[in-house]
Short mmCIF file of C-alpha atoms in Angstrom, two decimals:
data_model
loop_
_atom_site.label_atom_id
_atom_site.label_comp_id
_atom_site.label_asym_id
_atom_site.label_seq_id
_atom_site.Cartn_x
_atom_site.Cartn_y
_atom_site.Cartn_z
CA UNK A 252 90.79 104.34 72.56
CA UNK A 253 89.13 102.13 69.90
CA UNK A 254 92.44 101.65 68.12
CA UNK A 255 94.12 100.47 71.34
CA UNK A 256 91.29 98.01 71.92
CA UNK A 257 91.72 96.64 68.41
CA UNK A 258 95.48 96.23 68.94
CA UNK A 259 94.94 94.38 72.25
CA UNK A 260 92.34 92.13 70.66
CA UNK A 261 94.63 91.28 67.75
CA UNK A 262 97.51 90.52 70.11
CA UNK A 263 95.38 88.20 72.22
CA UNK A 264 94.19 86.37 69.09
CA UNK A 265 97.69 86.02 67.65
CA UNK A 266 98.93 84.52 70.93
CA UNK A 267 96.01 82.11 71.23
CA UNK A 268 96.28 78.49 69.98
CA UNK A 269 93.34 79.13 67.64
CA UNK A 270 95.54 81.49 65.63
CA UNK A 271 97.82 78.57 64.71
CA UNK A 272 94.82 76.57 63.49
CA UNK A 273 93.69 79.50 61.34
CA UNK A 274 97.23 79.89 59.96
CA UNK A 275 97.47 76.18 59.17
CA UNK A 276 94.09 76.21 57.40
CA UNK A 277 95.01 79.24 55.32
CA UNK A 278 98.39 77.83 54.32
CA UNK A 279 96.86 74.42 53.57
CA UNK A 280 94.25 75.96 51.28
CA UNK A 281 96.88 77.94 49.43
CA UNK A 282 99.18 74.95 49.15
CA UNK A 283 96.41 72.70 47.90
CA UNK A 284 95.45 75.19 45.20
CA UNK A 285 99.08 75.60 44.09
CA UNK A 286 99.67 71.85 44.04
CA UNK A 287 96.64 71.20 41.85
CA UNK A 288 96.49 74.34 39.71
CA UNK A 289 99.75 76.24 40.12
CA UNK A 290 102.35 76.47 37.32
CA UNK A 291 105.41 75.88 39.54
CA UNK A 292 104.90 72.19 40.33
CA UNK A 293 105.92 69.08 38.38
CA UNK A 294 103.66 67.41 35.72
CA UNK A 295 100.01 66.65 36.41
CA UNK A 296 100.53 62.97 37.23
CA UNK A 297 102.37 63.85 40.46
CA UNK A 298 100.16 66.70 41.59
CA UNK A 299 97.74 64.64 43.80
CA UNK A 300 100.66 63.17 45.76
CA UNK A 301 102.24 66.62 46.10
CA UNK A 302 98.87 67.98 47.28
CA UNK A 303 98.70 65.33 50.04
CA UNK A 304 102.25 66.12 51.20
CA UNK A 305 101.47 69.85 51.11
CA UNK A 306 98.38 69.33 53.26
CA UNK A 307 100.38 67.30 55.83
CA UNK A 308 103.09 69.95 55.97
CA UNK A 309 100.61 72.82 56.39
CA UNK A 310 98.52 70.97 58.97
CA UNK A 311 101.53 70.60 61.23
CA UNK A 312 101.65 74.40 61.60
CA UNK A 313 98.74 74.05 64.01
CA UNK A 314 101.18 72.43 66.51
CA UNK A 315 104.05 74.88 66.05
CA UNK A 316 103.76 76.27 69.63
CA UNK A 317 102.33 73.32 71.56
CA UNK A 318 104.66 70.65 70.07
CA UNK A 319 107.33 72.68 68.27
CA UNK A 320 109.83 69.90 67.47
CA UNK A 321 107.14 67.49 66.27
CA UNK A 322 105.55 70.24 64.18
CA UNK A 323 108.90 71.22 62.67
CA UNK A 324 109.62 67.64 61.70
CA UNK A 325 106.11 67.22 60.28
CA UNK A 326 106.50 70.39 58.22
CA UNK A 327 109.98 69.80 56.85
CA UNK A 328 109.72 66.04 56.16
CA UNK A 329 106.97 66.35 53.47
CA UNK A 330 108.78 69.29 51.87
CA UNK A 331 112.00 67.24 51.80
CA UNK A 332 110.13 64.27 50.32
CA UNK A 333 108.78 66.51 47.53
CA UNK A 334 112.32 67.67 46.77
CA UNK A 335 113.79 64.18 46.75
CA UNK A 336 110.98 62.42 44.88
CA UNK A 337 109.77 65.06 42.46
CA UNK A 338 112.89 67.15 42.00
CA UNK A 339 113.69 70.79 42.40
CA UNK A 340 111.00 73.42 41.98
CA UNK A 341 110.53 77.11 42.60
CA UNK A 342 107.42 77.75 44.68
CA UNK A 343 106.71 80.63 47.08
CA UNK A 344 104.30 78.58 49.15
CA UNK A 345 106.89 76.00 50.19
CA UNK A 346 109.41 78.73 51.03
CA UNK A 347 106.86 80.52 53.21
CA UNK A 348 106.03 77.35 55.12
CA UNK A 349 109.71 76.55 55.66
CA UNK A 350 110.48 80.08 56.92
CA UNK A 351 107.55 80.05 59.37
CA UNK A 352 108.61 76.60 60.57
CA UNK A 353 112.24 77.72 61.11
CA UNK A 354 111.19 80.79 63.09
CA UNK A 355 108.66 78.83 65.17
CA UNK A 356 111.11 76.12 66.17
CA UNK A 357 113.64 78.80 67.12
CA UNK A 358 111.15 80.57 69.40
CA UNK A 359 109.35 77.58 70.90
CA UNK A 360 111.68 74.61 70.39
CA UNK A 361 113.89 73.10 73.08
CA UNK A 362 116.47 71.29 70.95
CA UNK A 363 118.28 73.72 68.58
CA UNK A 364 120.86 71.12 67.38
CA UNK A 365 118.08 68.81 66.21
CA UNK A 366 116.32 71.67 64.42
CA UNK A 367 119.61 72.66 62.81
CA UNK A 368 120.18 69.10 61.59
CA UNK A 369 116.71 69.00 60.00
CA UNK A 370 117.38 72.28 58.19
CA UNK A 371 120.74 70.97 56.93
CA UNK A 372 119.00 67.87 55.54
CA UNK A 373 116.43 70.04 53.79
CA UNK A 374 119.14 72.28 52.34
CA UNK A 375 121.07 69.21 51.15
CA UNK A 376 117.91 67.88 49.50
CA UNK A 377 117.81 71.06 47.44
CA UNK A 378 120.98 69.95 45.70
CA UNK A 379 119.71 66.52 44.72
CA UNK A 380 118.76 65.97 41.11
CA UNK A 381 120.25 69.36 40.24
CA UNK A 382 123.10 70.12 37.85
CA UNK A 383 126.39 70.43 39.68
CA UNK A 384 126.61 74.11 38.87
CA UNK A 385 123.23 74.85 40.47
CA UNK A 386 123.30 72.45 43.42
CA UNK A 387 125.77 74.27 45.65
CA UNK A 388 124.26 77.79 45.28
CA UNK A 389 120.76 76.39 45.94
CA UNK A 390 121.97 74.59 49.07
CA UNK A 391 123.74 77.69 50.42
CA UNK A 392 120.76 79.92 49.67
CA UNK A 393 118.35 77.52 51.39
CA UNK A 394 120.61 77.17 54.45
CA UNK A 395 120.91 80.96 54.80
CA UNK A 396 117.19 81.52 54.15
CA UNK A 397 116.24 79.06 56.90
CA UNK A 398 119.05 80.07 59.25
CA UNK A 399 118.03 83.73 59.43
CA UNK A 400 114.47 83.21 60.79
CA UNK A 401 115.79 80.42 63.00
CA UNK A 402 118.36 82.83 64.50
CA UNK A 403 115.68 85.48 64.93
CA UNK A 404 113.52 82.93 66.72
CA UNK A 405 116.36 81.96 69.06
CA UNK A 406 116.97 85.66 69.83
CA UNK A 407 113.30 86.26 70.58
CA UNK A 408 113.27 83.18 72.81
CA UNK A 409 116.32 84.43 74.73
CA UNK A 410 114.82 87.90 75.15
CA UNK A 411 111.53 86.46 76.37
CA UNK A 412 113.36 84.26 78.84
CA UNK A 413 115.34 87.21 80.13
CA UNK A 414 112.15 89.27 80.38
CA UNK A 415 110.44 86.52 82.39
CA UNK A 416 113.49 86.24 84.65
CA UNK A 417 113.53 90.00 85.26
CA UNK A 418 109.80 89.98 85.93
CA UNK A 419 110.20 87.14 88.42
CA UNK A 420 113.03 88.96 90.15
CA UNK A 421 110.98 92.16 90.29
CA UNK A 422 108.02 90.29 91.76
CA UNK A 423 110.28 88.57 94.31
CA UNK A 424 111.81 91.93 95.25
CA UNK A 425 108.36 93.49 95.58
CA UNK A 426 107.20 90.64 97.82
CA UNK A 427 110.35 90.97 99.92
CA UNK A 428 109.81 94.71 100.31
CA UNK A 429 106.18 94.16 101.25
CA UNK A 430 107.21 91.57 103.83
CA UNK A 431 109.84 93.89 105.27
CA UNK A 432 107.36 96.75 105.42
CA UNK A 433 104.77 94.51 107.09
CA UNK A 434 107.39 93.37 109.60
CA UNK A 435 108.33 96.96 110.33
CA UNK A 436 104.67 97.92 110.78
CA UNK A 437 104.04 94.99 113.11
CA UNK A 438 107.15 95.81 115.16
CA UNK A 439 106.09 99.45 115.43
CA UNK A 440 102.59 98.50 116.51
CA UNK A 441 104.01 96.26 119.23
CA UNK A 442 106.28 99.07 120.34
CA UNK A 443 103.34 101.50 120.48
CA UNK A 444 101.34 98.95 122.46
CA UNK A 445 104.11 98.60 125.04
CA UNK A 446 104.46 102.37 125.32
CA UNK A 447 100.71 102.83 125.72
CA UNK A 448 100.77 100.11 128.35
CA UNK A 449 103.22 102.21 130.34
CA UNK A 450 101.19 105.38 129.86
CA UNK A 451 97.96 103.73 130.97
CA UNK A 452 99.70 102.15 133.96
CA UNK A 453 101.03 105.59 134.92
CA UNK A 454 97.56 107.14 134.51
CA UNK A 455 95.97 104.47 136.69
CA UNK A 456 98.67 105.05 139.28
CA UNK A 457 97.73 108.75 139.32
CA UNK A 458 94.06 107.82 139.71
CA UNK A 459 94.83 105.57 142.68
CA UNK A 460 97.08 108.19 144.27
CA UNK A 461 94.53 110.99 143.87
CA UNK A 462 91.77 108.75 145.20
CA UNK A 463 93.85 108.36 148.36
CA UNK A 464 94.21 112.14 148.56
CA UNK A 465 90.44 112.55 148.26
CA UNK A 466 89.89 110.04 151.03
CA UNK A 467 92.25 111.94 153.33
CA UNK A 468 91.06 115.53 152.72
CA UNK A 469 87.39 115.02 151.80
CA UNK A 470 86.02 116.35 155.11
CA UNK A 471 88.59 118.95 156.14
CA UNK A 472 89.41 120.44 152.69
CA UNK A 473 86.54 119.97 150.21
CA UNK A 474 88.15 122.29 147.65
CA UNK A 475 91.28 120.17 147.47
CA UNK A 476 89.14 117.05 147.26
CA UNK A 477 87.20 118.49 144.31
CA UNK A 478 90.46 119.33 142.54
CA UNK A 479 91.68 115.78 143.07
CA UNK A 480 88.40 114.39 141.74
CA UNK A 481 88.67 116.60 138.65
CA UNK A 482 92.17 115.26 138.04
CA UNK A 483 90.91 111.71 138.49
CA UNK A 484 88.17 112.32 135.94
CA UNK A 485 90.51 113.88 133.35
CA UNK A 486 93.15 111.20 133.84
CA UNK A 487 90.53 108.44 133.64
CA UNK A 488 89.08 109.83 130.40
CA UNK A 489 92.53 110.04 128.87
CA UNK A 490 93.34 106.50 129.98
CA UNK A 491 90.07 105.22 128.47
CA UNK A 492 90.94 106.78 125.11
CA UNK A 493 94.44 105.33 125.18
CA UNK A 494 93.04 101.95 126.21
CA UNK A 495 90.83 101.97 123.10
CA UNK A 496 93.90 102.59 120.97
CA UNK A 497 95.81 99.88 122.78
CA UNK A 498 93.09 97.27 122.23
CA UNK A 499 93.25 97.85 118.47
CA UNK A 500 96.97 97.16 118.28
CA UNK A 501 98.87 93.92 117.89
CA UNK A 502 100.44 92.89 121.17
CA UNK A 503 103.17 90.39 121.87
CA UNK A 504 103.78 88.33 124.97
CA UNK A 505 106.91 90.17 126.05
CA UNK A 506 106.81 92.03 129.31
CA UNK A 507 106.29 95.75 128.91
CA UNK A 508 109.27 97.89 129.96
CA UNK A 509 108.99 99.80 133.21
CA UNK A 510 111.05 102.84 132.15
CA UNK A 511 109.12 106.14 132.01
CA UNK A 512 108.18 107.13 128.47
CA UNK A 513 109.54 110.41 127.07
CA UNK A 514 107.40 113.47 126.34
CA UNK A 515 107.96 116.69 124.44
CA UNK A 516 109.55 118.07 127.61
CA UNK A 517 112.45 115.69 126.92
CA UNK A 518 113.15 117.19 123.47
CA UNK A 519 115.85 119.48 124.89
CA UNK A 520 117.88 116.51 126.05
CA UNK A 521 117.40 114.72 122.71
CA UNK A 522 118.45 117.83 120.75
CA UNK A 523 121.48 118.35 122.99
CA UNK A 524 122.60 114.76 122.38
CA UNK A 525 122.18 115.20 118.62
CA UNK A 526 124.18 118.42 118.64
CA UNK A 527 126.95 116.69 120.57
CA UNK A 528 127.16 114.17 117.71
CA UNK A 529 127.93 117.02 115.30
CA UNK A 530 124.53 117.76 113.76
CA UNK A 531 123.28 121.35 114.27
CA UNK A 532 119.62 121.36 115.30
CA UNK A 533 117.31 124.34 115.70
CA UNK A 534 113.96 124.00 117.52
CA UNK A 535 111.07 126.37 116.84
CA UNK A 536 107.69 126.38 118.62
CA UNK A 537 104.72 128.01 116.92
CA UNK A 538 101.57 128.68 118.88
CA UNK A 539 100.98 128.42 122.62
CA UNK A 540 101.94 124.98 123.96
CA UNK A 541 98.95 123.10 125.28
CA UNK A 542 98.56 120.09 127.53
CA UNK A 543 98.34 117.07 125.26
CA UNK A 544 97.46 113.42 125.83
CA UNK A 545 100.53 111.52 126.93
CA UNK A 546 100.29 109.14 123.97
CA UNK A 547 100.32 112.06 121.50
CA UNK A 548 103.34 113.64 123.21
CA UNK A 549 105.17 110.33 123.13
CA UNK A 550 104.43 109.78 119.43
CA UNK A 551 105.47 113.34 118.55
CA UNK A 552 108.71 112.76 120.43
CA UNK A 553 109.29 109.51 118.47
CA UNK A 554 108.80 111.35 115.18
CA UNK A 555 111.49 113.85 116.10
CA UNK A 556 113.76 111.12 117.44
CA UNK A 557 113.54 108.96 114.31
CA UNK A 558 113.91 111.98 112.01
CA UNK A 559 117.06 113.17 113.78
CA UNK A 560 118.47 109.64 113.62
CA UNK A 561 117.84 109.53 109.87
CA UNK A 562 119.44 112.96 109.46
CA UNK A 563 122.56 111.76 111.28
CA UNK A 564 122.75 108.74 108.94
CA UNK A 565 121.94 110.37 105.62
CA UNK A 566 122.04 114.17 105.66
CA UNK A 567 125.77 114.66 106.17
CA UNK A 568 126.75 118.14 107.31
CA UNK A 569 123.38 119.81 107.33
CA UNK A 570 121.22 122.16 109.34
CA UNK A 571 118.15 120.50 110.84
CA UNK A 572 115.05 122.45 111.82
CA UNK A 573 112.48 121.02 114.22
CA UNK A 574 109.16 122.88 114.24
CA UNK A 575 106.31 122.19 116.67
CA UNK A 576 103.06 123.83 115.60
CA UNK A 577 100.37 123.92 118.28
CA UNK A 578 97.03 124.51 116.61
CA UNK A 579 93.47 124.41 118.00
CA UNK A 580 92.73 120.86 116.88
CA UNK A 581 96.08 119.26 116.15
CA UNK A 582 99.81 119.26 116.73
CA UNK A 583 102.08 119.32 113.68
CA UNK A 584 105.67 118.16 113.92
CA UNK A 585 108.03 119.03 111.07
CA UNK A 586 111.69 118.02 110.85
CA UNK A 587 113.62 119.19 107.78
CA UNK A 588 117.26 119.32 106.75
CA UNK A 589 119.13 120.92 103.87
CA UNK A 590 121.73 118.19 103.41
CA UNK A 591 122.64 115.98 100.46
CA UNK A 592 120.16 113.18 101.01
CA UNK A 593 120.85 109.51 100.29
CA UNK A 594 117.35 108.18 100.91
CA UNK A 595 116.15 107.93 97.33
CA UNK A 596 116.59 104.15 97.22
CA UNK A 597 114.36 101.45 98.62
CA UNK A 598 116.51 100.67 101.62
CA UNK A 599 116.60 102.37 104.97
CA UNK A 600 112.94 103.37 105.07
CA UNK A 601 111.60 100.91 107.61
CA UNK A 602 111.88 103.64 110.27
CA UNK A 603 109.65 105.87 108.14
CA UNK A 604 107.21 102.98 107.72
CA UNK A 605 107.04 102.65 111.49
CA UNK A 606 106.46 106.39 111.91
CA UNK A 607 103.68 106.31 109.33
CA UNK A 608 101.99 103.49 111.22
CA UNK A 609 102.43 105.29 114.54
CA UNK A 610 100.79 108.45 113.21
CA UNK A 611 97.99 106.47 111.54
CA UNK A 612 97.13 104.81 114.84
CA UNK A 613 96.12 108.22 116.21
CA UNK A 614 94.26 109.25 113.04
CA UNK A 615 96.93 111.71 111.95
CA UNK A 616 98.68 112.48 108.66
CA UNK A 617 102.26 111.66 107.75
CA UNK A 618 104.48 112.84 104.89
CA UNK A 619 108.13 112.25 104.12
CA UNK A 620 110.14 113.19 101.06
CA UNK A 621 112.29 115.73 99.32
CA UNK A 622 111.94 119.26 100.62
CA UNK A 623 111.25 122.26 98.39
CA UNK A 624 114.86 123.43 98.67
CA UNK A 625 116.48 120.00 98.74
CA UNK A 626 117.24 117.86 101.73
CA UNK A 627 114.59 115.78 103.44
CA UNK A 628 111.41 116.72 105.25
CA UNK A 629 109.26 114.70 107.63
CA UNK A 630 105.89 116.11 108.60
CA UNK A 631 103.33 114.54 110.97
CA UNK A 632 100.15 115.91 112.48
CA UNK A 633 98.30 114.48 115.47
CA UNK A 634 94.68 115.33 116.29
CA UNK A 635 94.54 116.71 119.84
CA UNK A 636 90.77 116.91 120.38
CA UNK A 637 89.91 114.73 123.39
#
């Protein structure tokens, strides 16, 4: 843990502008010492001038990332002047500065031809005031020595640019997927709101109808009137709960459809239609069926409907099992197939996003993914406590 912290700290420092200032100061100190005391420079009379040029060259390293072309020129020009004015010399300090400058302009520069021309001029200066036998090898060696870090810098620059491009594309794709998922959630919430609107309207219609029955039989058949009042109470309580769910949803201004909403009693027709399309479906009911709120039955039906649609699209020739588990406090719906599934990618899951939102509205749990024996499994549970 401590080692990782040290590595992160070092990386942040190396990438900070202050690191260039520290590098320039260190190189300047070394260059100044070599120019004044080192054995590799020309006679003593020229050492102060060489020291000044060395300081200028080293100081420009501080700008190697912020102003790469200006820094490269400021580094190479004094070194070239030393070569031209004071002749050839062998000094590790000047070679180090030139290599760092070539790499830096390759990574951070924006004009490779200009940088290449400056390096050619510096290499040519190596041949001045040299015997003809030594001039050409020195020029070739200098050109190669500067060209290698320059090429490495260009490669690093290209890789960084490609990495930034890939990162931008990944971020754009992630934003697009989030927008699509949000759109799917909003559409599903509007759909749920319209369906609940129909259910509540139906419940209120029952309340009105039963109230009329009570009015007609109140005196001559009190028992029937009490039964009607009990139905009114139960229906009203259910409608109140569904109204609370409806208020929390996003609604649009479109007119709600007037078609009756399906329930679990309509599963037989849905399964028959799916079988007719060539997909074998088996329905299993576990536990005694209980009377459920209309909104729960509708949502359970939608889970089965969407799952069978996905199986038709993706499962191929597969066996599909639909299991309804009636338990004391919830209803679990499970739809699984054993086909070769094609839903591993990012596309085609907006239906699952809508189902997840639908189940979440009623405080339930939703799972979808690879089954234990292959294929695809969708599992949703709806609380049934009133």
